[in-house]
JSON list of C-alpha atoms and ligand atoms in Angstrom, two decimals:
[
{"chain": "A", "resi": 1, "resn": "MET", "atom": "CA", "xyz": [5.46, -16.82, 31.49]},
{"chain": "A", "resi": 2, "resn": "THR", "atom": "CA", "xyz": [7.49, -14.88, 28.94]},
{"chain": "A", "resi": 3, "resn": "ALA", "atom": "CA", "xyz": [5.62, -12.65, 26.53]},
{"chain": "A", "resi": 4, "resn": "LYS", "atom": "CA", "xyz": [5.80, -13.83, 22.95]},
{"chain": "A", "resi": 5, "resn": "PHE", "atom": "CA", "xyz": [7.23, -11.13, 20.68]},
{"chain": "A", "resi": 6, "resn": "ILE", "atom": "CA", "xyz": [6.30, -11.52, 17.06]},
{"chain": "A", "resi": 7, "resn": "LYS", "atom": "CA", "xyz": [8.65, -9.69, 14.73]},
{"chain": "A", "resi": 8, "resn": "PRO", "atom": "CA", "xyz": [7.02, -7.59, 12.02]},
{"chain": "A", "resi": 9, "resn": "LYS", "atom": "CA", "xyz": [7.64, -9.21, 8.66]},
{"chain": "A", "resi": 10, "resn": "PHE", "atom": "CA", "xyz": [4.87, -8.05, 6.37]},
{"chain": "A", "resi": 11, "resn": "ILE", "atom": "CA", "xyz": [5.44, -4.38, 5.62]},
{"chain": "A", "resi": 12, "resn": "THR", "atom": "CA", "xyz": [3.20, -2.29, 3.38]},
{"chain": "A", "resi": 13, "resn": "LEU", "atom": "CA", "xyz": [3.70, 1.18, 1.94]},
{"chain": "A", "resi": 14, "resn": "GLU", "atom": "CA", "xyz": [0.73, 3.44, 1.31]},
{"chain": "A", "resi": 15, "resn": "GLY", "atom": "CA", "xyz": [-0.08, 7.00, 0.35]},
{"chain": "A", "resi": 16, "resn": "MET", "atom": "CA", "xyz": [-1.62, 9.14, -2.32]},
{"chain": "A", "resi": 17, "resn": "ASP", "atom": "CA", "xyz": [-0.20, 9.11, -5.82]},
{"chain": "A", "resi": 18, "resn": "GLY", "atom": "CA", "xyz": [2.69, 11.54, -5.77]},
{"chain": "A", "resi": 19, "resn": "ALA", "atom": "CA", "xyz": [3.42, 11.09, -2.05]},
{"chain": "A", "resi": 20, "resn": "GLY", "atom": "CA", "xyz": [6.81, 9.64, -3.00]},
{"chain": "A", "resi": 21, "resn": "LYS", "atom": "CA", "xyz": [6.66, 6.17, -1.44]},
{"chain": "A", "resi": 22, "resn": "SER", "atom": "CA", "xyz": [8.33, 4.45, -4.43]},
{"chain": "A", "resi": 23, "resn": "THR", "atom": "CA", "xyz": [11.51, 6.48, -3.88]},
{"chain": "A", "resi": 24, "resn": "HIS", "atom": "CA", "xyz": [12.08, 4.74, -0.53]},
{"chain": "A", "resi": 25, "resn": "ILE", "atom": "CA", "xyz": [11.62, 1.12, -1.51]},
{"chain": "A", "resi": 26, "resn": "ALA", "atom": "CA", "xyz": [15.21, 0.46, -2.63]},
{"chain": "A", "resi": 27, "resn": "ASN", "atom": "CA", "xyz": [16.50, 1.98, 0.60]},
{"chain": "A", "resi": 28, "resn": "ILE", "atom": "CA", "xyz": [14.23, -0.16, 2.80]},
{"chain": "A", "resi": 29, "resn": "ILE", "atom": "CA", "xyz": [15.32, -3.32, 0.94]},
{"chain": "A", "resi": 30, "resn": "GLU", "atom": "CA", "xyz": [18.95, -2.36, 1.47]},
{"chain": "A", "resi": 31, "resn": "ILE", "atom": "CA", "xyz": [18.49, -1.82, 5.22]},
{"chain": "A", "resi": 32, "resn": "LEU", "atom": "CA", "xyz": [16.73, -5.16, 5.70]},
{"chain": "A", "resi": 33, "resn": "LYS", "atom": "CA", "xyz": [19.26, -7.02, 3.55]},
{"chain": "A", "resi": 34, "resn": "SER", "atom": "CA", "xyz": [22.14, -5.46, 5.50]},
{"chain": "A", "resi": 35, "resn": "GLN", "atom": "CA", "xyz": [20.56, -7.07, 8.59]},
{"chain": "A", "resi": 36, "resn": "GLY", "atom": "CA", "xyz": [20.84, -10.42, 6.82]},
{"chain": "A", "resi": 37, "resn": "ARG", "atom": "CA", "xyz": [17.14, -10.78, 6.01]},
{"chain": "A", "resi": 38, "resn": "GLU", "atom": "CA", "xyz": [15.62, -12.22, 2.88]},
{"chain": "A", "resi": 39, "resn": "VAL", "atom": "CA", "xyz": [13.33, -9.55, 1.40]},
{"chain": "A", "resi": 40, "resn": "VAL", "atom": "CA", "xyz": [10.60, -10.05, -1.17]},
{"chain": "A", "resi": 41, "resn": "SER", "atom": "CA", "xyz": [9.66, -6.73, -2.72]},
{"chain": "A", "resi": 42, "resn": "THR", "atom": "CA", "xyz": [6.35, -6.65, -4.52]},
{"chain": "A", "resi": 43, "resn": "ARG", "atom": "CA", "xyz": [3.41, -4.41, -5.40]},
{"chain": "A", "resi": 44, "resn": "GLU", "atom": "CA", "xyz": [-0.34, -4.16, -5.79]},
{"chain": "A", "resi": 45, "resn": "PRO", "atom": "CA", "xyz": [-2.21, -4.32, -7.97]},
{"chain": "A", "resi": 46, "resn": "GLY", "atom": "CA", "xyz": [0.24, -6.81, -9.44]},
{"chain": "A", "resi": 47, "resn": "GLY", "atom": "CA", "xyz": [3.01, -8.88, -7.92]},
{"chain": "A", "resi": 48, "resn": "THR", "atom": "CA", "xyz": [2.24, -11.98, -10.02]},
{"chain": "A", "resi": 49, "resn": "ALA", "atom": "CA", "xyz": [2.05, -12.58, -13.79]},
{"chain": "A", "resi": 50, "resn": "LEU", "atom": "CA", "xyz": [-1.75, -12.66, -13.61]},
{"chain": "A", "resi": 51, "resn": "GLY", "atom": "CA", "xyz": [-1.84, -9.69, -11.21]},
{"chain": "A", "resi": 52, "resn": "GLU", "atom": "CA", "xyz": [0.27, -7.58, -13.57]},
{"chain": "A", "resi": 53, "resn": "ARG", "atom": "CA", "xyz": [-2.22, -8.28, -16.39]},
{"chain": "A", "resi": 54, "resn": "LEU", "atom": "CA", "xyz": [-5.06, -7.25, -14.08]},
{"chain": "A", "resi": 55, "resn": "ARG", "atom": "CA", "xyz": [-3.06, -4.13, -13.17]},
{"chain": "A", "resi": 56, "resn": "GLU", "atom": "CA", "xyz": [-3.03, -3.07, -16.82]},
{"chain": "A", "resi": 57, "resn": "LEU", "atom": "CA", "xyz": [-6.82, -3.25, -16.88]},
{"chain": "A", "resi": 58, "resn": "LEU", "atom": "CA", "xyz": [-7.24, -1.61, -13.48]},
{"chain": "A", "resi": 59, "resn": "LEU", "atom": "CA", "xyz": [-5.00, 1.34, -14.22]},
{"chain": "A", "resi": 60, "resn": "HIS", "atom": "CA", "xyz": [-6.19, 2.04, -17.74]},
{"chain": "A", "resi": 61, "resn": "GLU", "atom": "CA", "xyz": [-9.78, 0.82, -18.26]},
{"chain": "A", "resi": 62, "resn": "ASN", "atom": "CA", "xyz": [-12.80, 2.61, -16.92]},
{"chain": "A", "resi": 63, "resn": "MET", "atom": "CA", "xyz": [-15.11, 0.28, -15.00]},
{"chain": "A", "resi": 64, "resn": "HIS", "atom": "CA", "xyz": [-17.73, 0.26, -12.26]},
{"chain": "A", "resi": 65, "resn": "ALA", "atom": "CA", "xyz": [-16.14, 0.91, -8.85]},
{"chain": "A", "resi": 66, "resn": "GLU", "atom": "CA", "xyz": [-17.33, -2.47, -7.55]},
{"chain": "A", "resi": 67, "resn": "THR", "atom": "CA", "xyz": [-15.86, -4.27, -10.58]},
{"chain": "A", "resi": 68, "resn": "GLU", "atom": "CA", "xyz": [-12.62, -2.48, -9.76]},
{"chain": "A", "resi": 69, "resn": "THR", "atom": "CA", "xyz": [-12.85, -3.63, -6.14]},
{"chain": "A", "resi": 70, "resn": "LEU", "atom": "CA", "xyz": [-13.46, -7.25, -7.15]},
{"chain": "A", "resi": 71, "resn": "LEU", "atom": "CA", "xyz": [-10.54, -7.23, -9.59]},
{"chain": "A", "resi": 72, "resn": "MET", "atom": "CA", "xyz": [-8.26, -5.72, -6.93]},
{"chain": "A", "resi": 73, "resn": "PHE", "atom": "CA", "xyz": [-9.17, -8.59, -4.63]},
{"chain": "A", "resi": 74, "resn": "ALA", "atom": "CA", "xyz": [-8.84, -11.19, -7.41]},
{"chain": "A", "resi": 75, "resn": "ALA", "atom": "CA", "xyz": [-5.27, -9.96, -8.02]},
{"chain": "A", "resi": 76, "resn": "ARG", "atom": "CA", "xyz": [-4.70, -9.91, -4.24]},
{"chain": "A", "resi": 77, "resn": "ARG", "atom": "CA", "xyz": [-5.87, -13.51, -3.80]},
{"chain": "A", "resi": 78, "resn": "GLU", "atom": "CA", "xyz": [-3.32, -14.68, -6.37]},
{"chain": "A", "resi": 79, "resn": "HIS", "atom": "CA", "xyz": [-0.65, -12.47, -4.83]},
{"chain": "A", "resi": 80, "resn": "ILE", "atom": "CA", "xyz": [-1.20, -13.82, -1.32]},
{"chain": "A", "resi": 81, "resn": "ALA", "atom": "CA", "xyz": [-1.40, -17.46, -2.43]},
{"chain": "A", "resi": 82, "resn": "THR", "atom": "CA", "xyz": [1.65, -17.50, -4.68]},
{"chain": "A", "resi": 83, "resn": "VAL", "atom": "CA", "xyz": [3.97, -14.78, -3.33]},
{"chain": "A", "resi": 84, "resn": "ILE", "atom": "CA", "xyz": [3.15, -13.32, 0.08]},
{"chain": "A", "resi": 85, "resn": "GLN", "atom": "CA", "xyz": [2.14, -16.40, 2.05]},
{"chain": "A", "resi": 86, "resn": "PRO", "atom": "CA", "xyz": [5.00, -18.64, 0.78]},
{"chain": "A", "resi": 87, "resn": "ALA", "atom": "CA", "xyz": [7.54, -15.89, 1.54]},
{"chain": "A", "resi": 88, "resn": "LEU", "atom": "CA", "xyz": [6.24, -15.30, 5.07]},
{"chain": "A", "resi": 89, "resn": "MET", "atom": "CA", "xyz": [6.14, -19.07, 5.67]},
{"chain": "A", "resi": 90, "resn": "ARG", "atom": "CA", "xyz": [9.84, -19.41, 4.91]},
{"chain": "A", "resi": 91, "resn": "GLY", "atom": "CA", "xyz": [10.64, -16.47, 7.18]},
{"chain": "A", "resi": 92, "resn": "ALA", "atom": "CA", "xyz": [11.30, -13.80, 4.56]},
{"chain": "A", "resi": 93, "resn": "TYR", "atom": "CA", "xyz": [10.28, -10.16, 4.92]},
{"chain": "A", "resi": 94, "resn": "VAL", "atom": "CA", "xyz": [7.63, -9.03, 2.47]},
{"chain": "A", "resi": 95, "resn": "LEU", "atom": "CA", "xyz": [7.57, -5.40, 1.39]},
{"chain": "A", "resi": 96, "resn": "SER", "atom": "CA", "xyz": [4.48, -4.54, -0.63]},
{"chain": "A", "resi": 97, "resn": "ASP", "atom": "CA", "xyz": [4.00, -1.24, -2.43]},
{"chain": "A", "resi": 98, "resn": "ARG", "atom": "CA", "xyz": [0.28, -0.91, -1.50]},
{"chain": "A", "resi": 99, "resn": "PHE", "atom": "CA", "xyz": [-2.17, -3.47, -0.12]},
{"chain": "A", "resi": 100, "resn": "THR", "atom": "CA", "xyz": [-5.76, -3.49, 1.17]},
{"chain": "A", "resi": 101, "resn": "ASP", "atom": "CA", "xyz": [-5.61, -0.06, 2.83]},
{"chain": "A", "resi": 102, "resn": "ALA", "atom": "CA", "xyz": [-5.44, 1.29, -0.74]},
{"chain": "A", "resi": 103, "resn": "THR", "atom": "CA", "xyz": [-8.75, -0.40, -1.54]},
{"chain": "A", "resi": 104, "resn": "TYR", "atom": "CA", "xyz": [-10.33, 1.28, 1.50]},
{"chain": "A", "resi": 105, "resn": "ALA", "atom": "CA", "xyz": [-8.83, 4.63, 0.48]},
{"chain": "A", "resi": 106, "resn": "TYR", "atom": "CA", "xyz": [-9.45, 4.56, -3.28]},
{"chain": "A", "resi": 107, "resn": "GLN", "atom": "CA", "xyz": [-12.45, 2.32, -3.93]},
{"chain": "A", "resi": 108, "resn": "SER", "atom": "CA", "xyz": [-14.30, 3.12, -0.69]},
{"chain": "A", "resi": 109, "resn": "GLY", "atom": "CA", "xyz": [-13.06, 6.54, 0.43]},
{"chain": "A", "resi": 110, "resn": "ALA", "atom": "CA", "xyz": [-12.80, 8.12, -3.01]},
{"chain": "A", "resi": 111, "resn": "LYS", "atom": "CA", "xyz": [-15.25, 6.11, -5.10]},
{"chain": "A", "resi": 112, "resn": "GLY", "atom": "CA", "xyz": [-17.93, 5.28, -2.56]},
{"chain": "A", "resi": 113, "resn": "VAL", "atom": "CA", "xyz": [-17.90, 1.46, -2.46]},
{"chain": "A", "resi": 114, "resn": "ALA", "atom": "CA", "xyz": [-19.38, 0.40, 0.91]},
{"chain": "A", "resi": 115, "resn": "ALA", "atom": "CA", "xyz": [-16.61, -0.36, 3.40]},
{"chain": "A", "resi": 116, "resn": "SER", "atom": "CA", "xyz": [-18.70, -3.34, 4.59]},
{"chain": "A", "resi": 117, "resn": "LYS", "atom": "CA", "xyz": [-18.31, -4.94, 1.14]},
{"chain": "A", "resi": 118, "resn": "ILE", "atom": "CA", "xyz": [-14.56, -4.46, 1.25]},
{"chain": "A", "resi": 119, "resn": "GLN", "atom": "CA", "xyz": [-14.51, -5.98, 4.73]},
{"chain": "A", "resi": 120, "resn": "LEU", "atom": "CA", "xyz": [-16.28, -9.07, 3.40]},
{"chain": "A", "resi": 121, "resn": "LEU", "atom": "CA", "xyz": [-13.75, -9.49, 0.60]},
{"chain": "A", "resi": 122, "resn": "GLU", "atom": "CA", "xyz": [-10.88, -8.80, 2.97]},
{"chain": "A", "resi": 123, "resn": "GLN", "atom": "CA", "xyz": [-12.09, -11.53, 5.30]},
{"chain": "A", "resi": 124, "resn": "TRP", "atom": "CA", "xyz": [-12.55, -13.97, 2.42]},
{"chain": "A", "resi": 125, "resn": "VAL", "atom": "CA", "xyz": [-9.29, -13.27, 0.63]},
{"chain": "A", "resi": 126, "resn": "GLN", "atom": "CA", "xyz": [-6.98, -12.61, 3.57]},
{"chain": "A", "resi": 127, "resn": "GLY", "atom": "CA", "xyz": [-8.41, -14.61, 6.45]},
{"chain": "A", "resi": 128, "resn": "SER", "atom": "CA", "xyz": [-6.31, -13.41, 9.37]},
{"chain": "A", "resi": 129, "resn": "LEU", "atom": "CA", "xyz": [-3.45, -12.07, 7.22]},
{"chain": "A", "resi": 130, "resn": "GLN", "atom": "CA", "xyz": [-2.78, -8.38, 7.91]},
{"chain": "A", "resi": 131, "resn": "PRO", "atom": "CA", "xyz": [0.35, -6.28, 7.41]},
{"chain": "A", "resi": 132, "resn": "ASP", "atom": "CA", "xyz": [2.46, -6.06, 10.57]},
{"chain": "A", "resi": 133, "resn": "ILE", "atom": "CA", "xyz": [3.44, -2.51, 9.84]},
{"chain": "A", "resi": 134, "resn": "THR", "atom": "CA", "xyz": [2.18, 0.07, 7.34]},
{"chain": "A", "resi": 135, "resn": "LEU", "atom": "CA", "xyz": [4.12, 3.19, 6.42]},
{"chain": "A", "resi": 136, "resn": "LEU", "atom": "CA", "xyz": [1.74, 5.92, 5.29]},
{"chain": "A", "resi": 137, "resn": "PHE", "atom": "CA", "xyz": [3.48, 8.61, 3.25]},
{"chain": "A", "resi": 138, "resn": "ASP", "atom": "CA", "xyz": [1.36, 11.66, 3.85]},
{"chain": "A", "resi": 139, "resn": "VAL", "atom": "CA", "xyz": [1.45, 14.91, 1.88]},
{"chain": "A", "resi": 140, "resn": "PRO", "atom": "CA", "xyz": [-1.07, 17.72, 1.41]},
{"chain": "A", "resi": 141, "resn": "VAL", "atom": "CA", "xyz": [-3.25, 17.25, -1.67]},
{"chain": "A", "resi": 142, "resn": "GLU", "atom": "CA", "xyz": [-1.72, 20.25, -3.51]},
{"chain": "A", "resi": 143, "resn": "VAL", "atom": "CA", "xyz": [1.76, 18.77, -3.11]},
{"chain": "A", "resi": 144, "resn": "SER", "atom": "CA", "xyz": [0.68, 15.39, -4.45]},
{"chain": "A", "resi": 145, "resn": "MET", "atom": "CA", "xyz": [-0.99, 17.05, -7.43]},
{"chain": "A", "resi": 146, "resn": "GLU", "atom": "CA", "xyz": [2.02, 19.24, -8.17]},
{"chain": "A", "resi": 147, "resn": "ARG", "atom": "CA", "xyz": [4.31, 16.22, -8.14]},
{"chain": "A", "resi": 148, "resn": "LEU", "atom": "CA", "xyz": [1.95, 14.29, -10.42]},
{"chain": "A", "resi": 149, "resn": "ALA", "atom": "CA", "xyz": [1.78, 17.19, -12.89]},
{"chain": "A", "resi": 150, "resn": "SER", "atom": "CA", "xyz": [5.52, 17.03, -13.44]},
{"chain": "A", "resi": 151, "resn": "ALA", "atom": "CA", "xyz": [5.67, 13.21, -13.59]},
{"chain": "A", "resi": 152, "resn": "ARG", "atom": "CA", "xyz": [5.32, 10.75, -16.48]},
{"chain": "A", "resi": 153, "resn": "THR", "atom": "CA", "xyz": [2.09, 10.00, -18.34]},
{"chain": "A", "resi": 154, "resn": "PRO", "atom": "CA", "xyz": [-0.63, 9.64, -15.69]},
{"chain": "A", "resi": 155, "resn": "ASP", "atom": "CA", "xyz": [-2.79, 6.52, -15.26]},
{"chain": "A", "resi": 156, "resn": "LYS", "atom": "CA", "xyz": [-6.54, 6.86, -14.74]},
{"chain": "A", "resi": 157, "resn": "PHE", "atom": "CA", "xyz": [-6.27, 7.41, -10.97]},
{"chain": "A", "resi": 158, "resn": "GLU", "atom": "CA", "xyz": [-3.57, 10.04, -11.40]},
{"chain": "A", "resi": 159, "resn": "ARG", "atom": "CA", "xyz": [-5.81, 12.03, -13.77]},
{"chain": "A", "resi": 160, "resn": "GLU", "atom": "CA", "xyz": [-8.44, 12.58, -11.05]},
{"chain": "A", "resi": 161, "resn": "GLY", "atom": "CA", "xyz": [-9.02, 15.99, -9.46]},
{"chain": "A", "resi": 162, "resn": "ALA", "atom": "CA", "xyz": [-8.38, 17.55, -6.06]},
{"chain": "A", "resi": 163, "resn": "ASP", "atom": "CA", "xyz": [-11.68, 16.28, -4.54]},
{"chain": "A", "resi": 164, "resn": "PHE", "atom": "CA", "xyz": [-10.73, 12.70, -5.30]},
{"chain": "A", "resi": 165, "resn": "PHE", "atom": "CA", "xyz": [-7.31, 13.09, -3.68]},
{"chain": "A", "resi": 166, "resn": "THR", "atom": "CA", "xyz": [-8.79, 14.89, -0.68]},
{"chain": "A", "resi": 167, "resn": "ARG", "atom": "CA", "xyz": [-11.08, 11.90, -0.08]},
{"chain": "A", "resi": 168, "resn": "ILE", "atom": "CA", "xyz": [-8.16, 9.48, -0.44]},
{"chain": "A", "resi": 169, "resn": "ARG", "atom": "CA", "xyz": [-6.04, 11.37, 2.05]},
{"chain": "A", "resi": 170, "resn": "GLY", "atom": "CA", "xyz": [-8.93, 11.56, 4.53]},
{"chain": "A", "resi": 171, "resn": "ALA", "atom": "CA", "xyz": [-9.60, 7.84, 4.19]},
{"chain": "A", "resi": 172, "resn": "TYR", "atom": "CA", "xyz": [-5.94, 6.93, 4.71]},
{"chain": "A", "resi": 173, "resn": "LEU", "atom": "CA", "xyz": [-5.65, 9.13, 7.79]},
{"chain": "A", "resi": 174, "resn": "GLN", "atom": "CA", "xyz": [-8.81, 7.57, 9.17]},
{"chain": "A", "resi": 175, "resn": "ARG", "atom": "CA", "xyz": [-7.38, 4.06, 8.56]},
{"chain": "A", "resi": 176, "resn": "ALA", "atom": "CA", "xyz": [-4.27, 5.14, 10.48]},
{"chain": "A", "resi": 177, "resn": "LYS", "atom": "CA", "xyz": [-6.40, 6.45, 13.34]},
{"chain": "A", "resi": 178, "resn": "ASP", "atom": "CA", "xyz": [-8.38, 3.20, 13.48]},
{"chain": "A", "resi": 179, "resn": "ASN", "atom": "CA", "xyz": [-5.22, 1.04, 13.40]},
{"chain": "A", "resi": 180, "resn": "PRO", "atom": "CA", "xyz": [-2.72, 3.00, 15.50]},
{"chain": "A", "resi": 181, "resn": "VAL", "atom": "CA", "xyz": [-0.47, 0.05, 16.33]},
{"chain": "A", "resi": 182, "resn": "ARG", "atom": "CA", "xyz": [0.06, -0.97, 12.71]},
{"chain": "A", "resi": 183, "resn": "PHE", "atom": "CA", "xyz": [0.36, 2.45, 11.06]},
{"chain": "A", "resi": 184, "resn": "ARG", "atom": "CA", "xyz": [3.30, 4.86, 11.05]},
{"chain": "A", "resi": 185, "resn": "ILE", "atom": "CA", "xyz": [2.47, 8.19, 9.43]},
{"chain": "A", "resi": 186, "resn": "ILE", "atom": "CA", "xyz": [5.45, 9.73, 7.65]},
{"chain": "A", "resi": 187, "resn": "ASP", "atom": "CA", "xyz": [5.30, 13.42, 6.85]},
{"chain": "A", "resi": 188, "resn": "ALA", "atom": "CA", "xyz": [6.49, 13.24, 3.24]},
{"chain": "A", "resi": 189, "resn": "ASN", "atom": "CA", "xyz": [6.18, 16.99, 2.70]},
{"chain": "A", "resi": 190, "resn": "ARG", "atom": "CA", "xyz": [9.78, 17.55, 3.79]},
{"chain": "A", "resi": 191, "resn": "PRO", "atom": "CA", "xyz": [13.15, 17.42, 2.05]},
{"chain": "A", "resi": 192, "resn": "LEU", "atom": "CA", "xyz": [13.94, 13.94, 0.78]},
{"chain": "A", "resi": 193, "resn": "ASP", "atom": "CA", "xyz": [16.83, 13.31, 3.21]},
{"chain": "A", "resi": 194, "resn": "LYS", "atom": "CA", "xyz": [14.55, 14.04, 6.20]},
{"chain": "A", "resi": 195, "resn": "VAL", "atom": "CA", "xyz": [11.88, 11.64, 4.93]},
{"chain": "A", "resi": 196, "resn": "LYS", "atom": "CA", "xyz": [14.57, 9.06, 4.24]},
{"chain": "A", "resi": 197, "resn": "LYS", "atom": "CA", "xyz": [15.84, 9.41, 7.81]},
{"chain": "A", "resi": 198, "resn": "SER", "atom": "CA", "xyz": [12.34, 8.88, 9.26]},
{"chain": "A", "resi": 199, "resn": "VAL", "atom": "CA", "xyz": [11.92, 5.74, 7.15]},
{"chain": "A", "resi": 200, "resn": "GLU", "atom": "CA", "xyz": [15.34, 4.44, 8.22]},
{"chain": "A", "resi": 201, "resn": "ASP", "atom": "CA", "xyz": [14.56, 5.04, 11.90]},
{"chain": "A", "resi": 202, "resn": "ILE", "atom": "CA", "xyz": [11.36, 3.00, 11.64]},
{"chain": "A", "resi": 203, "resn": "ILE", "atom": "CA", "xyz": [12.84, 0.15, 9.61]},
{"chain": "A", "resi": 204, "resn": "SER", "atom": "CA", "xyz": [16.00, -0.22, 11.66]},
{"chain": "A", "resi": 205, "resn": "THR", "atom": "CA", "xyz": [13.99, -0.65, 14.87]},
{"chain": "A", "resi": 206, "resn": "LEU", "atom": "CA", "xyz": [11.74, -3.41, 13.52]},
{"chain": "B", "resi": 1, "resn": "LIG", "atom": "P1", "xyz": [0.96, 3.17, -7.73]},
{"chain": "B", "resi": 1, "resn": "LIG", "atom": "O1", "xyz": [1.13, 2.23, -6.61]},
{"chain": "B", "resi": 1, "resn": "LIG", "atom": "O2", "xyz": [0.89, 4.61, -7.38]},
{"chain": "B", "resi": 1, "resn": "LIG", "atom": "O3", "xyz": [2.08, 2.83, -8.77]},
{"chain": "B", "resi": 1, "resn": "LIG", "atom": "P2", "xyz": [2.92, 3.86, -9.65]},
{"chain": "B", "resi": 1, "resn": "LIG", "atom": "O4", "xyz": [3.85, 4.49, -8.67]},
{"chain": "B", "resi": 1, "resn": "LIG", "atom": "O5", "xyz": [3.56, 2.95, -10.65]},
{"chain": "B", "resi": 1, "resn": "LIG", "atom": "O6", "xyz": [1.91, 4.81, -10.25]},
{"chain": "B", "resi": 1, "resn": "LIG", "atom": "O7", "xyz": [-0.31, 2.84, -8.67]},
{"chain": "B", "resi": 1, "resn": "LIG", "atom": "C1", "xyz": [-1.28, 2.01, -8.36]},
{"chain": "B", "resi": 1, "resn": "LIG", "atom": "C2", "xyz": [-2.63, 2.71, -8.46]},
{"chain": "B", "resi": 1, "resn": "LIG", "atom": "O8", "xyz": [-3.64, 1.77, -8.11]},
{"chain": "B", "resi": 1, "resn": "LIG", "atom": "C3", "xyz": [-2.75, 3.87, -7.50]},
{"chain": "B", "resi": 1, "resn": "LIG", "atom": "O9", "xyz": [-3.32, 4.98, -8.18]},
{"chain": "B", "resi": 1, "resn": "LIG", "atom": "C4", "xyz": [-3.73, 3.40, -6.47]},
{"chain": "B", "resi": 1, "resn": "LIG", "atom": "C5", "xyz": [-4.53, 2.34, -7.17]},
{"chain": "B", "resi": 1, "resn": "LIG", "atom": "N1", "xyz": [-5.02, 1.27, -6.26]},
{"chain": "B", "resi": 1, "resn": "LIG", "atom": "C6", "xyz": [-6.35, 1.24, -5.94]},
{"chain": "B", "resi": 1, "resn": "LIG", "atom": "O10", "xyz": [-7.13, 2.10, -6.41]},
{"chain": "B", "resi": 1, "resn": "LIG", "atom": "N2", "xyz": [-6.82, 0.26, -5.12]},
{"chain": "B", "resi": 1, "resn": "LIG", "atom": "C7", "xyz": [-6.01, -0.71, -4.60]},
{"chain": "B", "resi": 1, "resn": "LIG", "atom": "O11", "xyz": [-6.49, -1.60, -3.84]},
{"chain": "B", "resi": 1, "resn": "LIG", "atom": "C8", "xyz": [-4.62, -0.67, -4.94]},
{"chain": "B", "resi": 1, "resn": "LIG", "atom": "C9", "xyz": [-3.69, -1.72, -4.40]},
{"chain": "B", "resi": 1, "resn": "LIG", "atom": "C10", "xyz": [-4.16, 0.34, -5.78]}
]
């Protein structure tokens, strides 16, 4: 019997604010397109008209951490139903700037929502859908904060302090440890061309 090899199609990018993941999206799209693939590039929270309206609330309104978690998953349900699932069904690659690992890192790791509650929502909203590969852009907390300080007007998450970011980083690294097949940790505390090369190496071998 021949082993069935399932090609990774659902790719997610994760990392602390300021880790630099957004810089690499255009490059990843270009690599996949040059291989003749259809690529759907999207983001969370957001990715749909409704999701983008929820994103406005999520990034700028203060709310209870569990309300925030529920809204993240409401946006995610819409995103999966109308964008991600249809794209995967027709054989396209989906590249999402953040997904559920961010909820574990931010709402659970940093804000204390029970991981068991997130698991329940994940099961409900995603069923068996999981990213095939997750690139985690990792930088030390000081580097992320320095980059944020020199960036545009911060949203509510980006205004948090070092403790918050330390918890996010710890939670992401723990997610990577718990899901070693899916995660690729990219040391993003290097010159841009080196990080770019690491990303290219991973994407071109998919
Ligand atoms: P981000 O992806 O960093 O976009 P930009 O580069 O435009 O700032 O912003 C999204 C923010 O939302 C980020 O601070 C992380 C947060 N977030 C959560 O807290 N939980 C989630 O489940 C998701 C998807 C994002």
